Structures are given as C-alpha cells and as structure tokens.
mmCIF file of C-alpha atoms in Angstrom:
data_model
loop_
_atom_site.group_PDB
_atom_site.id
_atom_site.type_symbol
_atom_site.label_atom_id
_atom_site.label_comp_id
_atom_site.label_asym_id
_atom_site.label_seq_id
_atom_site.Cartn_x
_atom_site.Cartn_y
_atom_site.Cartn_z
ATOM 1 C CA ASP A 167 27.194 -3.456 -0.393
ATOM 2 C CA VAL A 168 24.756 -0.876 -1.645
ATOM 3 C CA LYS A 169 25.534 2.605 -0.529
ATOM 4 C CA VAL A 170 24.217 6.240 -0.187
ATOM 5 C CA THR A 171 26.806 8.634 0.963
ATOM 6 C CA GLN A 172 26.521 12.106 2.128
ATOM 7 C CA SER A 173 29.314 14.698 1.753
ATOM 8 C CA SER A 174 29.492 15.737 5.451
ATOM 9 C CA ARG A 175 28.395 14.260 8.825
ATOM 10 C CA TYR A 176 28.572 17.491 10.751
ATOM 11 C CA LEU A 177 28.323 21.153 9.141
ATOM 12 C CA VAL A 178 28.254 24.436 10.954
ATOM 13 C CA LYS A 179 27.441 27.451 8.855
ATOM 14 C CA ARG A 180 26.493 31.246 9.582
ATOM 15 C CA THR A 181 23.089 32.694 8.749
ATOM 16 C CA GLY A 182 22.961 33.848 5.089
ATOM 17 C CA GLU A 183 25.543 31.568 3.795
ATOM 18 C CA LYS A 184 24.924 29.527 0.758
ATOM 19 C CA VAL A 185 25.170 25.758 1.723
ATOM 20 C CA PHE A 186 25.500 22.766 -0.470
ATOM 21 C CA LEU A 187 24.870 19.272 0.689
ATOM 22 C CA GLU A 188 25.871 16.408 -1.547
ATOM 23 C CA CYS A 189 24.426 12.799 -1.853
ATOM 24 C CA VAL A 190 25.915 10.021 -4.046
ATOM 25 C CA GLN A 191 24.294 6.631 -4.476
ATOM 26 C CA ASP A 192 26.023 3.623 -6.250
ATOM 27 C CA MET A 193 22.842 1.518 -6.872
ATOM 28 C CA ASP A 194 21.837 3.023 -10.170
ATOM 29 C CA HIS A 195 18.514 4.096 -8.655
ATOM 30 C CA GLU A 196 16.078 6.465 -10.498
ATOM 31 C CA ASN A 197 14.731 8.067 -7.419
ATOM 32 C CA MET A 198 16.424 10.243 -4.992
ATOM 33 C CA PHE A 199 15.006 12.163 -1.964
ATOM 34 C CA TRP A 200 16.098 14.833 0.446
ATOM 35 C CA TYR A 201 14.391 14.958 3.846
ATOM 36 C CA ARG A 202 14.793 16.796 7.091
ATOM 37 C CA GLN A 203 14.339 15.152 10.410
ATOM 38 C CA ASP A 204 13.527 17.275 13.464
ATOM 39 C CA PRO A 205 12.587 15.844 17.093
ATOM 40 C CA GLY A 206 8.833 15.169 17.239
ATOM 41 C CA LEU A 207 8.185 15.877 13.561
ATOM 42 C CA GLY A 208 9.662 12.937 11.970
ATOM 43 C CA LEU A 209 11.109 12.904 8.305
ATOM 44 C CA ARG A 210 9.769 15.711 6.229
ATOM 45 C CA LEU A 211 10.240 15.538 2.387
ATOM 46 C CA ILE A 212 12.083 18.555 0.925
ATOM 47 C CA TYR A 213 12.504 17.592 -2.703
ATOM 48 C CA PHE A 214 12.672 14.499 -4.740
ATOM 49 C CA SER A 215 13.905 13.546 -8.219
ATOM 50 C CA TYR A 216 12.853 10.606 -10.361
ATOM 51 C CA ASP A 217 15.271 11.182 -13.198
ATOM 52 C CA VAL A 218 18.221 13.266 -14.164
ATOM 53 C CA LYS A 219 17.461 16.927 -14.473
ATOM 54 C CA MET A 220 13.916 16.213 -12.961
ATOM 55 C CA LYS A 221 12.801 17.524 -9.571
ATOM 56 C CA GLU A 222 9.588 17.652 -7.689
ATOM 57 C CA LYS A 223 8.695 19.789 -4.472
ATOM 58 C CA GLY A 224 8.073 17.866 -1.330
ATOM 59 C CA ASP A 225 6.277 19.042 1.708
ATOM 60 C CA ILE A 226 8.682 21.823 2.811
ATOM 61 C CA PRO A 227 10.624 23.137 -0.170
ATOM 62 C CA GLU A 228 10.842 26.749 0.775
ATOM 63 C CA GLY A 229 14.245 27.942 1.206
ATOM 64 C CA TYR A 230 15.749 25.044 -0.573
ATOM 65 C CA SER A 231 16.565 24.044 -4.106
ATOM 66 C CA VAL A 232 18.113 20.901 -5.731
ATOM 67 C CA SER A 233 20.198 19.851 -8.542
ATOM 68 C CA ARG A 234 20.531 16.582 -10.287
ATOM 69 C CA GLU A 235 22.999 16.627 -13.286
ATOM 70 C CA LYS A 236 24.024 13.048 -12.984
ATOM 71 C CA LYS A 237 21.984 9.838 -12.095
ATOM 72 C CA GLU A 238 24.019 9.083 -9.106
ATOM 73 C CA ARG A 239 24.160 12.584 -7.466
ATOM 74 C CA PHE A 240 21.523 14.727 -5.801
ATOM 75 C CA SER A 241 22.455 17.911 -4.295
ATOM 76 C CA LEU A 242 20.599 20.098 -1.858
ATOM 77 C CA ILE A 243 21.170 23.911 -1.720
ATOM 78 C CA LEU A 244 20.297 26.248 1.001
ATOM 79 C CA GLU A 245 20.262 29.592 -0.802
ATOM 80 C CA SER A 246 20.664 31.606 2.278
ATOM 81 C CA ALA A 247 20.798 29.581 5.425
ATOM 82 C CA SER A 248 18.779 30.611 8.399
ATOM 83 C CA THR A 249 18.659 29.249 11.990
ATOM 84 C CA ASN A 250 15.372 27.548 11.349
ATOM 85 C CA GLN A 251 17.221 25.336 8.923
ATOM 86 C CA THR A 252 19.250 23.826 11.789
ATOM 87 C CA SER A 253 18.319 20.028 11.457
ATOM 88 C CA MET A 254 19.390 16.726 10.461
ATOM 89 C CA TYR A 255 19.377 16.223 6.571
ATOM 90 C CA LEU A 256 18.856 12.680 5.252
ATOM 91 C CA CYS A 257 19.332 11.663 1.628
ATOM 92 C CA ALA A 258 17.691 8.501 0.301
ATOM 93 C CA SER A 259 17.384 6.663 -3.031
ATOM 94 C CA SER A 260 15.005 3.981 -4.360
ATOM 95 C CA ARG A 261 14.643 1.835 -7.558
ATOM 96 C CA GLY A 262 12.326 2.679 -10.349
ATOM 97 C CA ARG A 263 9.874 5.499 -10.848
ATOM 98 C CA LEU A 264 7.061 3.408 -12.360
ATOM 99 C CA ALA A 265 4.158 2.183 -10.332
ATOM 100 C CA ILE A 266 5.388 -1.483 -10.568
ATOM 101 C CA TRP A 267 8.305 -0.340 -8.354
ATOM 102 C CA ALA A 268 6.218 1.240 -5.776
ATOM 103 C CA TYR A 269 6.969 -1.346 -3.235
ATOM 104 C CA ASN A 270 10.638 -0.911 -3.199
ATOM 105 C CA GLU A 271 12.357 0.444 -0.002
ATOM 106 C CA GLN A 272 14.264 3.599 0.436
ATOM 107 C CA PHE A 273 17.991 3.466 1.136
ATOM 108 C CA PHE A 274 19.242 6.142 3.400
ATOM 109 C CA GLY A 275 22.530 7.968 3.792
ATOM 110 C CA PRO A 276 24.031 8.562 7.302
ATOM 111 C CA GLY A 277 22.700 12.093 7.565
ATOM 112 C CA THR A 278 24.248 15.491 7.840
ATOM 113 C CA ARG A 279 23.693 17.459 10.999
ATOM 114 C CA LEU A 280 23.597 20.883 9.947
ATOM 115 C CA THR A 281 23.846 23.858 12.505
ATOM 116 C CA VAL A 282 23.148 27.403 11.379
ATOM 117 C CA LEU A 283 24.386 30.065 13.701
ATOM 118 C CA SER B 47 -5.064 15.754 5.354
ATOM 119 C CA GLN B 48 -3.433 12.361 5.028
ATOM 120 C CA LYS B 49 -1.653 11.604 8.243
ATOM 121 C CA ILE B 50 0.404 8.684 9.657
ATOM 122 C CA GLU B 51 1.006 8.554 13.327
ATOM 123 C CA GLN B 52 3.078 6.668 15.842
ATOM 124 C CA ASN B 53 3.037 6.760 19.663
ATOM 125 C CA SER B 54 5.540 9.511 20.529
ATOM 126 C CA GLU B 55 6.345 8.062 23.959
ATOM 127 C CA ALA B 56 9.189 5.782 24.382
ATOM 128 C CA LEU B 57 8.415 2.066 24.960
ATOM 129 C CA ASN B 58 10.408 0.455 27.675
ATOM 130 C CA ILE B 59 10.457 -3.290 28.071
ATOM 131 C CA GLN B 60 12.349 -6.127 29.580
ATOM 132 C CA GLU B 61 14.734 -8.315 27.663
ATOM 133 C CA GLY B 62 12.878 -11.467 26.345
ATOM 134 C CA LYS B 63 9.442 -9.791 26.178
ATOM 135 C CA THR B 64 7.577 -8.924 23.060
ATOM 136 C CA ALA B 65 7.704 -5.245 22.004
ATOM 137 C CA THR B 66 4.670 -4.004 20.032
ATOM 138 C CA LEU B 67 4.613 -0.815 18.353
ATOM 139 C CA THR B 68 1.818 1.043 16.672
ATOM 140 C CA CYS B 69 1.276 2.886 13.531
ATOM 141 C CA ASN B 70 -2.047 4.591 12.576
ATOM 142 C CA TYR B 71 -3.068 6.319 9.486
ATOM 143 C CA THR B 72 -5.997 8.493 8.592
ATOM 144 C CA ASN B 73 -7.829 10.023 5.656
ATOM 145 C CA TYR B 74 -6.253 7.692 3.017
ATOM 146 C CA SER B 75 -5.778 3.957 2.292
ATOM 147 C CA PRO B 76 -2.116 3.112 1.585
ATOM 148 C CA ALA B 77 -1.386 0.297 -0.778
ATOM 149 C CA TYR B 78 1.418 -0.899 1.676
ATOM 150 C CA LEU B 79 3.148 0.077 4.758
ATOM 151 C CA GLN B 80 6.964 -0.168 5.497
ATOM 152 C CA TRP B 81 8.786 -0.267 8.767
ATOM 153 C CA TYR B 82 12.257 1.088 9.322
ATOM 154 C CA ARG B 83 14.823 1.034 12.135
ATOM 155 C CA GLN B 84 16.924 4.086 12.962
ATOM 156 C CA ASP B 85 19.747 4.181 15.418
ATOM 157 C CA PRO B 86 20.986 7.503 16.934
ATOM 158 C CA GLY B 87 22.935 9.610 14.481
ATOM 159 C CA ARG B 88 22.232 7.262 11.537
ATOM 160 C CA GLY B 89 19.900 7.037 8.553
ATOM 161 C CA PRO B 90 16.788 4.690 8.791
ATOM 162 C CA VAL B 91 17.233 1.052 7.460
ATOM 163 C CA PHE B 92 14.306 -0.867 5.900
ATOM 164 C CA LEU B 93 13.026 -3.895 7.773
ATOM 165 C CA LEU B 94 9.648 -5.055 6.324
ATOM 166 C CA LEU B 95 6.948 -4.323 3.948
ATOM 167 C CA ILE B 96 3.314 -5.347 4.167
ATOM 168 C CA ARG B 97 0.732 -4.820 1.492
ATOM 169 C CA GLU B 98 -2.860 -3.921 1.960
ATOM 170 C CA ASN B 99 -4.007 -7.398 0.881
ATOM 171 C CA GLU B 100 -1.746 -9.126 3.577
ATOM 172 C CA LYS B 101 -2.793 -9.467 7.145
ATOM 173 C CA GLU B 102 0.506 -10.475 8.585
ATOM 174 C CA LYS B 103 4.255 -10.625 7.578
ATOM 175 C CA ARG B 104 7.117 -12.233 9.422
ATOM 176 C CA LYS B 105 10.936 -11.972 9.283
ATOM 177 C CA GLU B 106 12.964 -13.864 11.954
ATOM 178 C CA ARG B 107 11.845 -12.291 15.374
ATOM 179 C CA LEU B 108 9.756 -9.515 13.461
ATOM 180 C CA LYS B 109 6.190 -9.508 12.764
ATOM 181 C CA VAL B 110 3.981 -6.946 11.211
ATOM 182 C CA THR B 111 0.233 -6.906 10.875
ATOM 183 C CA PHE B 112 -1.877 -4.612 8.572
ATOM 184 C CA ASP B 113 -5.542 -4.060 9.647
ATOM 185 C CA THR B 114 -7.314 -1.864 7.059
ATOM 186 C CA THR B 115 -10.603 -1.759 9.153
ATOM 187 C CA LEU B 116 -8.669 -0.223 12.098
ATOM 188 C CA LYS B 117 -6.391 1.732 9.919
ATOM 189 C CA GLN B 118 -3.567 0.437 11.815
ATOM 190 C CA SER B 119 -0.240 -1.638 11.533
ATOM 191 C CA LEU B 120 1.367 -3.234 14.498
ATOM 192 C CA PHE B 121 5.033 -4.106 14.545
ATOM 193 C CA HIS B 122 5.994 -6.881 17.158
ATOM 194 C CA ILE B 123 9.668 -7.835 18.157
ATOM 195 C CA THR B 124 9.557 -11.115 19.902
ATOM 196 C CA ALA B 125 12.189 -12.169 22.401
ATOM 197 C CA SER B 126 13.504 -8.743 22.471
ATOM 198 C CA GLN B 127 17.154 -7.978 23.085
ATOM 199 C CA PRO B 128 19.071 -4.800 24.195
ATOM 200 C CA ALA B 129 20.468 -4.504 20.610
ATOM 201 C CA ASP B 130 16.788 -3.969 19.443
ATOM 202 C CA SER B 131 16.935 -0.552 21.208
ATOM 203 C CA ALA B 132 16.362 1.932 18.512
ATOM 204 C CA THR B 133 13.743 4.200 17.007
ATOM 205 C CA TYR B 134 11.252 2.495 14.702
ATOM 206 C CA LEU B 135 9.504 4.334 11.800
ATOM 207 C CA CYS B 136 6.471 3.312 9.720
ATOM 208 C CA ALA B 137 5.979 4.660 6.430
ATOM 209 C CA SER B 138 3.543 4.436 3.528
ATOM 210 C CA PRO B 139 2.992 5.974 -0.008
ATOM 211 C CA LEU B 140 0.510 8.853 -0.432
ATOM 212 C CA SER B 141 -2.335 8.403 -2.756
ATOM 213 C CA GLY B 142 -1.099 8.847 -6.417
ATOM 214 C CA GLY B 143 2.154 10.168 -7.666
ATOM 215 C CA TYR B 144 5.605 8.666 -7.824
ATOM 216 C CA ASN B 145 7.369 6.781 -5.123
ATOM 217 C CA LYS B 146 6.977 9.198 -2.333
ATOM 218 C CA LEU B 147 6.592 8.057 1.276
ATOM 219 C CA ILE B 148 5.157 9.706 4.245
ATOM 220 C CA PHE B 149 6.925 8.809 7.566
ATOM 221 C CA GLY B 150 5.518 8.553 11.069
ATOM 222 C CA ALA B 151 7.497 10.388 13.706
ATOM 223 C CA GLY B 152 8.904 7.087 15.078
ATOM 224 C CA THR B 153 8.644 5.342 18.378
ATOM 225 C CA ARG B 154 11.882 4.834 20.580
ATOM 226 C CA LEU B 155 12.251 1.294 22.048
ATOM 227 C CA ALA B 156 14.529 0.732 24.817
ATOM 228 C CA VAL B 157 15.027 -2.922 25.883
ATOM 229 C CA HIS B 158 16.447 -3.371 29.348
ATOM 230 C CA PRO B 159 18.639 -6.398 30.448
#
C-alpha cells in the first residue's frame, strides 16, 4: 500500500521557535509538495520539489523553507514560527516531473495540525 | 489571475439521491481536472481525473463531466450514502510548468439517512 507519512499529527509551538515538519514517501516519486490548508482558503502550495536538492516556490513561500536531501524525504522548515502560521500542513507526492506524467494524481499524507502560541 | 472555485456552502441531501457538486475555473484552460475526497482531519484522496477532450468519466457511482464552453466540471454521486459524507475538492494544473495543481476550497457534502 502506497504511503506518505508525516512526522507529527499535532504540534504546538511557541512564537519564534524553529519548526521542522518531515514528510516521507515510499513510492519512489519524483515530485513532492507542501501545502497549508485553512478554512475557506483551500489548499495553498508553499513549496514543491521535482528532484533531490531541487525546490521551487509555490504561492505562499514567505516564512518557510524546504530541504530535500533524499528522494523520499521532503522537509518543511518554519524559521521563526508566528501565530499566522497556525494551520493544517499537508505533504503530497506524485510520479514523474516530465509533461507525460502530468496526469498523475497526488498522494497526500495525513496532515500535521500546527498551533503556534 | 487563474482561479478555480467551488461552492463554499455545504450540500445536504437525502440518502439515495444524486449529489451534484460544481467546480468552475476562470482565466485559463486546464488540460484536465481531478477530483479528491477529504475526510475530517485527513489528507485528500484522489478519486477521478477527466481530460479536456473527455465529456464524461464514470467510476462506480461517481460521474464527472467537463464542459470547456461553460468552464465547468460537475461531480455526481448517484445513490448517495451517509458514508459519502466528506469534503470534495477539485484541482487542475496551471498553465505551463511542472506538475503543480491548483485546488478549489472544496464543497462539504452531508448525506442524511
């Protein structure tokens, strides 16, 4: 059974803390994504990666950074957490970065609900 | 700007009826649309994909249509069951670039016994 796992389901941090969210996929997928989901706003793309050590900014990258040192692992880093980063964070992966793979679905992890106090 | 929109109001229907959810897009022409199901506290799960040259796609009790003139996709669940209650998201690729998707905010469906 294919899987995307995230390091924590729930996380509570204080303002100013550095926060690491880890995501691991076991499907040998090239693409990995980090989204945040807020009520009424839907899924918004923070960063994505189409290969090891490669990263591209999504729609809302400010205040976040990412790391992809291995194909199966994609980390999201909040350099200095703020209360407006309280949200549900979802990691996803999909197969292939070439256009011929453009139709493939994304597989999502269970999400991490982050609260910043 | 490119936008994809779903009805934000929850849809309440009676068990056994057909649920119809709408997804509208503006300022671009997606090569395909995807539909996902999301249960509370969980990540979305892929259900169906329909390409721009396909009018209709079916999978068991699910049917998706794609109208490029109306810039709209409809998602139907026939003979709905309480277990179908969830939030349904539509998504499409943006013009150009890698495999990025833009997601609608989702429509919550509640099927009542």
